[in-house]
Coordinates of C-alpha atoms in Angstrom, one line a residue:
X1 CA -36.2 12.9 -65.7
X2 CA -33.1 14.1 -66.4
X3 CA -29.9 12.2 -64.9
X4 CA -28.0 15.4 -64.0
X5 CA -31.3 16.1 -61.5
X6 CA -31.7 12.8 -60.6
X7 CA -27.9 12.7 -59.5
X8 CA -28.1 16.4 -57.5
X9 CA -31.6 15.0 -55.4
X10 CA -29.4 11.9 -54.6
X11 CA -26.2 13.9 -52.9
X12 CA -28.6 16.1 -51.7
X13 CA -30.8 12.7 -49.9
X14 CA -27.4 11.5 -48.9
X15 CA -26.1 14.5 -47.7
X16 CA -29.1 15.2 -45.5
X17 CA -29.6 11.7 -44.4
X18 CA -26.0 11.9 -43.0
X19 CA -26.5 15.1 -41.7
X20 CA -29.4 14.4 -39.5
X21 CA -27.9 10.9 -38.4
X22 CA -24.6 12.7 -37.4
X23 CA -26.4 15.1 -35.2
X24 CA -28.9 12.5 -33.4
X25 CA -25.4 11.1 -32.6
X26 CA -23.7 14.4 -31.5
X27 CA -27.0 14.6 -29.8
X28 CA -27.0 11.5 -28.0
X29 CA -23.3 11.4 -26.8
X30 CA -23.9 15.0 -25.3
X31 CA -26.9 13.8 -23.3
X32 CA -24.8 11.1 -22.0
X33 CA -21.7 13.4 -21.5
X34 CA -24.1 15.6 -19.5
X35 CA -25.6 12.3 -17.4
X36 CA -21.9 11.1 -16.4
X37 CA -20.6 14.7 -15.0
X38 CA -24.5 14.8 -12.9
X39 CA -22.0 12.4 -10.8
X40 CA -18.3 11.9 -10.1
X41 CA -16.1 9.3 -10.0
X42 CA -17.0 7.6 -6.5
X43 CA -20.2 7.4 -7.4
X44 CA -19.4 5.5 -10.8
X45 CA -17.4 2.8 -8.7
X46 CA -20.4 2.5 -5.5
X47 CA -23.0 2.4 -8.4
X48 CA -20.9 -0.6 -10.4
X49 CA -21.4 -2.6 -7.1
X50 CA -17.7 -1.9 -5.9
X51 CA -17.6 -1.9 -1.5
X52 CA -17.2 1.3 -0.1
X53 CA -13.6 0.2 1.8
X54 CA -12.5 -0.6 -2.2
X55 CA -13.3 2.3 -3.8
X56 CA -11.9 4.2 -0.8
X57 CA -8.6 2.2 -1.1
X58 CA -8.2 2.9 -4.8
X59 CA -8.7 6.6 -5.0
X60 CA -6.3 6.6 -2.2
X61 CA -3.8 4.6 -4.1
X62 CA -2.2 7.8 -5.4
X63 CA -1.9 9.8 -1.7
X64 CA 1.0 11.6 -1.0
X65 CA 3.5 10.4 1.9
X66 CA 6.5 9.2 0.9
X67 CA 8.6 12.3 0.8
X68 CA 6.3 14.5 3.7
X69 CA 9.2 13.7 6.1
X70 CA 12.1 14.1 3.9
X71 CA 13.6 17.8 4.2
X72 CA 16.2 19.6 1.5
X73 CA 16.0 19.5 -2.0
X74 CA 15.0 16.0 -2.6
X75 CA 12.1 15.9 -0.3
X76 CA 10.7 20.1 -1.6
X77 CA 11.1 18.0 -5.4
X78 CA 9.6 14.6 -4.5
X79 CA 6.8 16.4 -2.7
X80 CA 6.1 18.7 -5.7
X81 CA 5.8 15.7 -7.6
X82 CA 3.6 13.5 -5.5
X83 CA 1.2 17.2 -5.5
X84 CA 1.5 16.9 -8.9
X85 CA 0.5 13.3 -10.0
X86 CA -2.1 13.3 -6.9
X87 CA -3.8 17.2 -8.5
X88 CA -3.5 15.3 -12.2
X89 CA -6.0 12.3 -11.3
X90 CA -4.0 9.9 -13.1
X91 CA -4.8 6.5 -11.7
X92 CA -1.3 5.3 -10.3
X93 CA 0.3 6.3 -7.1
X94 CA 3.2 8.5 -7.1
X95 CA 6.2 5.9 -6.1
X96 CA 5.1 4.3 -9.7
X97 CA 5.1 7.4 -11.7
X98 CA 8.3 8.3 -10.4
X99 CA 9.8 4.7 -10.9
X100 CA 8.4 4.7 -14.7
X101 CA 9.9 8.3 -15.3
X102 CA 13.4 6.8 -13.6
X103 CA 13.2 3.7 -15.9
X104 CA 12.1 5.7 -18.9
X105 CA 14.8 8.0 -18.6
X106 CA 17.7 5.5 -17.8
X107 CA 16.2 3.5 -21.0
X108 CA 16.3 6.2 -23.4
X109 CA 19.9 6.9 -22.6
X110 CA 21.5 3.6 -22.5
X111 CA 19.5 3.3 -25.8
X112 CA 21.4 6.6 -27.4
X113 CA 24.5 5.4 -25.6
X114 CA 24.0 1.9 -27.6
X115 CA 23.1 3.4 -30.9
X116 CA 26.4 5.8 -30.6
X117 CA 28.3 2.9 -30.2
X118 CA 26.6 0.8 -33.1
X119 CA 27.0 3.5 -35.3
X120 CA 30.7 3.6 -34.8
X121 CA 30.9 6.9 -32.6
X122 CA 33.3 7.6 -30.1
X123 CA 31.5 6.9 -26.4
X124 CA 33.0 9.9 -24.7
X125 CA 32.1 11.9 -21.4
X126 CA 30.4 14.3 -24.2
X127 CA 28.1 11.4 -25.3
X128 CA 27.6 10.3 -22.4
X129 CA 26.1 13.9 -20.9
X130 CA 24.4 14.1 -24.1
X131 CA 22.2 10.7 -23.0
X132 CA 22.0 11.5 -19.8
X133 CA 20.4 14.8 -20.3
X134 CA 17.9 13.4 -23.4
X135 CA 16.8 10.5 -21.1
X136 CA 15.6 13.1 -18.8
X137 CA 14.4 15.1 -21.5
X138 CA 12.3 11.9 -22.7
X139 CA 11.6 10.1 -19.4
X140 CA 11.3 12.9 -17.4
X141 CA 11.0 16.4 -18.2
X142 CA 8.3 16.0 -20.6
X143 CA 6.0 14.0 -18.3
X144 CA 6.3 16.1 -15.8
X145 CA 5.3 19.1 -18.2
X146 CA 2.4 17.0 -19.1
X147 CA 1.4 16.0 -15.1
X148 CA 1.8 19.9 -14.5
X149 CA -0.8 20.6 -17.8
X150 CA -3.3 18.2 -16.1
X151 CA -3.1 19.3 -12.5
X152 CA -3.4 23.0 -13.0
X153 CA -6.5 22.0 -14.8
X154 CA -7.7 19.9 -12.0
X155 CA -6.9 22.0 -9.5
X156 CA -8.5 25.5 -11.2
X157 CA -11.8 23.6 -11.6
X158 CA -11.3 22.5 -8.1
X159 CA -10.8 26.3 -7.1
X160 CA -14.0 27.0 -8.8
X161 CA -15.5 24.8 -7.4
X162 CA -15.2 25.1 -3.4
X163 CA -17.4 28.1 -3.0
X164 CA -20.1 26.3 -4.8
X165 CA -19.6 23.4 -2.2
X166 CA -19.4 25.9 0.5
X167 CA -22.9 27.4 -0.2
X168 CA -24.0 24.0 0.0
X169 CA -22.2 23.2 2.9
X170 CA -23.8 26.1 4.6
X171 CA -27.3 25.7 3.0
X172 CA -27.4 21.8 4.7
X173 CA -26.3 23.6 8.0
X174 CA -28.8 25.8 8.5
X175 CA -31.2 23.5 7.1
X176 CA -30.6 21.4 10.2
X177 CA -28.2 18.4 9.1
X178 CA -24.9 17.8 11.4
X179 CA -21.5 18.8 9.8
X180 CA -20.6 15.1 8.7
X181 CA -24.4 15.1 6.9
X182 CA -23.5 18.5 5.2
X183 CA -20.5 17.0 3.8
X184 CA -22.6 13.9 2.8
X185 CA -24.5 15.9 1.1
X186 CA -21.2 17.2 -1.2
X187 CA -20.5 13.9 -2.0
X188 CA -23.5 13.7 -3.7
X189 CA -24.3 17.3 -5.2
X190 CA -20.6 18.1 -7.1
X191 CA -18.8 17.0 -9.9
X192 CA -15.0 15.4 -9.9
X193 CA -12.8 16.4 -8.2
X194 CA -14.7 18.3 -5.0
X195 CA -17.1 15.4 -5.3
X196 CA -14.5 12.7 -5.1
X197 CA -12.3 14.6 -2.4
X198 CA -15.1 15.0 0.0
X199 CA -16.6 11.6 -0.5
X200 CA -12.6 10.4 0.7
X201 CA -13.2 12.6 3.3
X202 CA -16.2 11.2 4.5
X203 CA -15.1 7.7 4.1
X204 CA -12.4 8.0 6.4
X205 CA -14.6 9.4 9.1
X206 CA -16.7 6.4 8.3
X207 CA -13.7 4.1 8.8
X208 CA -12.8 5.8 12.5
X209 CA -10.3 8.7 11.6
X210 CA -10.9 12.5 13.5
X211 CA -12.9 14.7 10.8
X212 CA -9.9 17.4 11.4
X213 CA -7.5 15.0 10.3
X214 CA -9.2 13.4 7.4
X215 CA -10.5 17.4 6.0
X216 CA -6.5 18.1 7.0
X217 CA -5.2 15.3 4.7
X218 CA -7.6 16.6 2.0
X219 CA -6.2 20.2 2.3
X220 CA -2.7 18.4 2.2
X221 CA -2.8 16.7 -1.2
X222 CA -3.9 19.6 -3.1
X223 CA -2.2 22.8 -1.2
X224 CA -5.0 25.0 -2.1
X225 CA -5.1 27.8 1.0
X226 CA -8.8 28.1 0.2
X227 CA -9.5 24.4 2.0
X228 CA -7.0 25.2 4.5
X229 CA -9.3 28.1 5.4
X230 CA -12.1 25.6 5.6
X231 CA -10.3 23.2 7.8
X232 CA -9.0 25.9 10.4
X233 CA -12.8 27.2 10.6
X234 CA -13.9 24.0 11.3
X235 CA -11.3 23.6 13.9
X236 CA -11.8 27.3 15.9
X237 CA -15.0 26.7 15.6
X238 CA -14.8 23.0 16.8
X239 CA -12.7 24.5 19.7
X240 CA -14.5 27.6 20.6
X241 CA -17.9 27.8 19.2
X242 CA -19.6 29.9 17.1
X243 CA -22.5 30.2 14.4
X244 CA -20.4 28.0 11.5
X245 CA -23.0 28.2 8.9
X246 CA -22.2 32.3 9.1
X247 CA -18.6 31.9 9.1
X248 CA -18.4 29.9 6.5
X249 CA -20.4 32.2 4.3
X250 CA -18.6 35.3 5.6
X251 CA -15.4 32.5 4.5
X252 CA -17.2 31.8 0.9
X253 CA -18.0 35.5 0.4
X254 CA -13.8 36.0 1.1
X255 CA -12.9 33.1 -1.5
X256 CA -14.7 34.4 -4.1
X257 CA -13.5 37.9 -3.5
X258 CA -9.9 36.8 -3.8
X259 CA -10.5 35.0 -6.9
X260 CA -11.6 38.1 -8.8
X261 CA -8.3 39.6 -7.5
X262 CA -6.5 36.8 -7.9
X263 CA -8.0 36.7 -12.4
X264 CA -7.4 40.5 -12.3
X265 CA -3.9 39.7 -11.5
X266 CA -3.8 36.4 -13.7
X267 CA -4.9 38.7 -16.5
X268 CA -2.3 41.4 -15.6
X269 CA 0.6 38.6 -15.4
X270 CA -0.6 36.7 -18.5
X271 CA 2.1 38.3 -20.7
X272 CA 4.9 37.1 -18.0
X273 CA 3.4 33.7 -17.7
X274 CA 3.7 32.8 -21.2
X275 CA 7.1 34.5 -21.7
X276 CA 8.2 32.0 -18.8
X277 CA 6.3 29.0 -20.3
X278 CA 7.5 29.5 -23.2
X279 CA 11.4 30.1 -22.3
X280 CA 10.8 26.9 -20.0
X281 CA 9.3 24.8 -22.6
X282 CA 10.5 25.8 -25.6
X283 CA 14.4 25.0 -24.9
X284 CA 13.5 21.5 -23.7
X285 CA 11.2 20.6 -26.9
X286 CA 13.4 22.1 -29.1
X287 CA 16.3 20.1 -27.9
X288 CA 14.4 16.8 -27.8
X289 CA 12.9 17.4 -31.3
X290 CA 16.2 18.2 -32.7
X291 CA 17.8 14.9 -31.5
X292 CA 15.0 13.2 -33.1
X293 CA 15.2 14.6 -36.6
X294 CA 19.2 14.8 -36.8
X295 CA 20.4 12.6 -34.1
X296 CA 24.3 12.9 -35.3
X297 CA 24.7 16.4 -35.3
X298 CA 24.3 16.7 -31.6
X299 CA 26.6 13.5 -31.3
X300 CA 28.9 15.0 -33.8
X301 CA 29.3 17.9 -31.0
X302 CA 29.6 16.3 -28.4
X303 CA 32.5 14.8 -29.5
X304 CA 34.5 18.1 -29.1
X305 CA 36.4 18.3 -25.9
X306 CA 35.2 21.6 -25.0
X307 CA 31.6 20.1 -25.4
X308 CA 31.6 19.0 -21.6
X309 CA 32.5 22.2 -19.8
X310 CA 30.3 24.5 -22.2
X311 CA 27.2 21.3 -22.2
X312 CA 27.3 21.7 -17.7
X313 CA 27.5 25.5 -18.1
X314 CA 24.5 25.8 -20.1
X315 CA 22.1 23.3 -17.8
X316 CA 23.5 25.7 -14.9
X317 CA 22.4 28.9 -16.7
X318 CA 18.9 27.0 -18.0
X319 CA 18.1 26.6 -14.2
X320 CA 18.9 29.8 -12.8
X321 CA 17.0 31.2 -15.3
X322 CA 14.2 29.0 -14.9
X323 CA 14.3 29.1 -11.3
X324 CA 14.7 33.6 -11.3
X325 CA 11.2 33.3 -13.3
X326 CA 9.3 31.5 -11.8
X327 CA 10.0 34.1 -8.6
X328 CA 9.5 36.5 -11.2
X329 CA 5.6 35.3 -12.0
X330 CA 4.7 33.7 -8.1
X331 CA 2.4 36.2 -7.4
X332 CA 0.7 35.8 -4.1
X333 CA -2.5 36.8 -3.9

């Protein structure tokens, strides 16, 4: 036979043999990507063998607190924050993320303050605004943009999400099961991070806490008004009675209402919500990207004398202009 054909029905062998492997593997890791959301994340750690008072104490290990008594500026930002790392999932509590981002940022500019001085540069009140404001760039701003990405994922798939639970909520109700059973049963039926959130909620009942309070804490870390509406339900109807099951559809019927509205007027505001992300991010990135390819230039500038005056004017006008859009796209709905 000729080696020209011999050569083709080889790459063609080859080519299907790693063809078909490649998609018994595609096929495999999607079965087992499907198996691991059928349950969330408390589930994982009670099925590894882990005690229900450990798993409850590290999911818990990033809970707000530390700034819900603190009023002003400090306590509206470290609150945001805490909302923020809680909402993202990451697996540290908030007093560590915020130390790391206060180290990181310190670092990065006593690192630019160091290499200004190594490289001969003048270490002036320029300079040093210069490494103050990339440390925060580095150690701060940029993480946070990140945390922000991850949360407003988490907490739309969480928003999409509670009427599901709701129906099943009211489905165990009028099935017969108690209210703690019913939310039990949500523990067990949804995905991360309802799933997760509800199982919390039912270990702290467990554990001796009032269901009000421990559905109230829930509603507390993520700040969604849908599970606020839950919890004062349960609480009216805890206090005065009432056929729950049909408030709480007449309640799911509402939410899922108000989210149309609420994606009609996503989808109406889309244009102004990337304009703003995009005049918030862009400035930030582009300054921090800069530095990193031609580090002297901005040093060179900031040895001007004028440098200091114009460099505080210009974070003033970045944040009342980041501040008048963001009341420009908070669209309540």
């Amino acid at each position: 036979m000729d080696p020209v054909v011999l050569r083709v029905l080889a790459l063609i062998v080859i080519f299907a043999s790693v063809f078909l492997v490649s998609e018994r593997v595609i096929a495999t890791l999607r079965q087992r990507q499907r198996g691991s959301r059928a349950i969330n994340k408390r589930l994982k750690m009670i099925e590894g063998g882990l005690d229900r008072e450990i798993v409850t104490s590290r999911l818990r290990k990033s809970a707000p607190g530390s700034f819900s008594d603190m009023s002003g500026i400090i306590g509206t930002i470290g609150r945001s924050i805490e909302r923020a790392v809680v909402a993202s999932g990451v697996p540290f509590p908030p007093h560590q993320i915020m130390l790391g981002m206060a180290i990181a940022s310190t670092t990065v500019a006593g690192l630019i303050l160091l290499s200004a001085g190594i490289a001969g540069f003048a270490i002036g009140l320029g300079v040093i605004q210069l490494s103050i404001a990339l440390g925060l760039c580095f150690g701060g701003a940029i993480p946070m943009m990140i945390l922000s990405h991850l949360a407003s994922k988490r907490r739309k798939r969480m928003q999409e999400q509670f009427p599901v639970a709701l129906d099943i909520f009211v489905r165990g109700l009028r099935s017969g099961h108690p209210i703690a059973s019913a939310l039990d049963l949500l523990t067990k039926e949804m995905e991360d991070p309802l799933g997760t959130e509800f199982g919390l909620v039912v270990d702290e009942v467990s554990y001796g806490a009032d269901m009000r309070d421990a559905l109230q804490n829930m509603a507390d870390r993520w700040g969604i008004d849908d599970i606020q509406m839950f919890v004062v339900s349960l609480s009216v109807q805890n206090e005065t009675g009432g056929n729950l099951a049909e408030i709480l559809a007449n309640l799911s019927a509402v939410i899922r209402d108000r989210h149309t509205m609420y994606m009609k007027v996503r989808a109406l505001s889309s244009e102004g919500r990337m304009t703003a992300l995009i005049l918030t991010a862009l400035p930030i990135m582009t300054f921090s990207g800069l530095f990193l390819i031609n580090p002297s230039f901005y040093i060179d500038v900031a040895q001007d004398p004028i440098f200091p005056i114009g460099f505080i004017g210009l974070i003033v006008l970045y944040i009342i202009g980041f501040i008048s859009i963001r009341r420009l796209i908070d669209l309540k709905v």
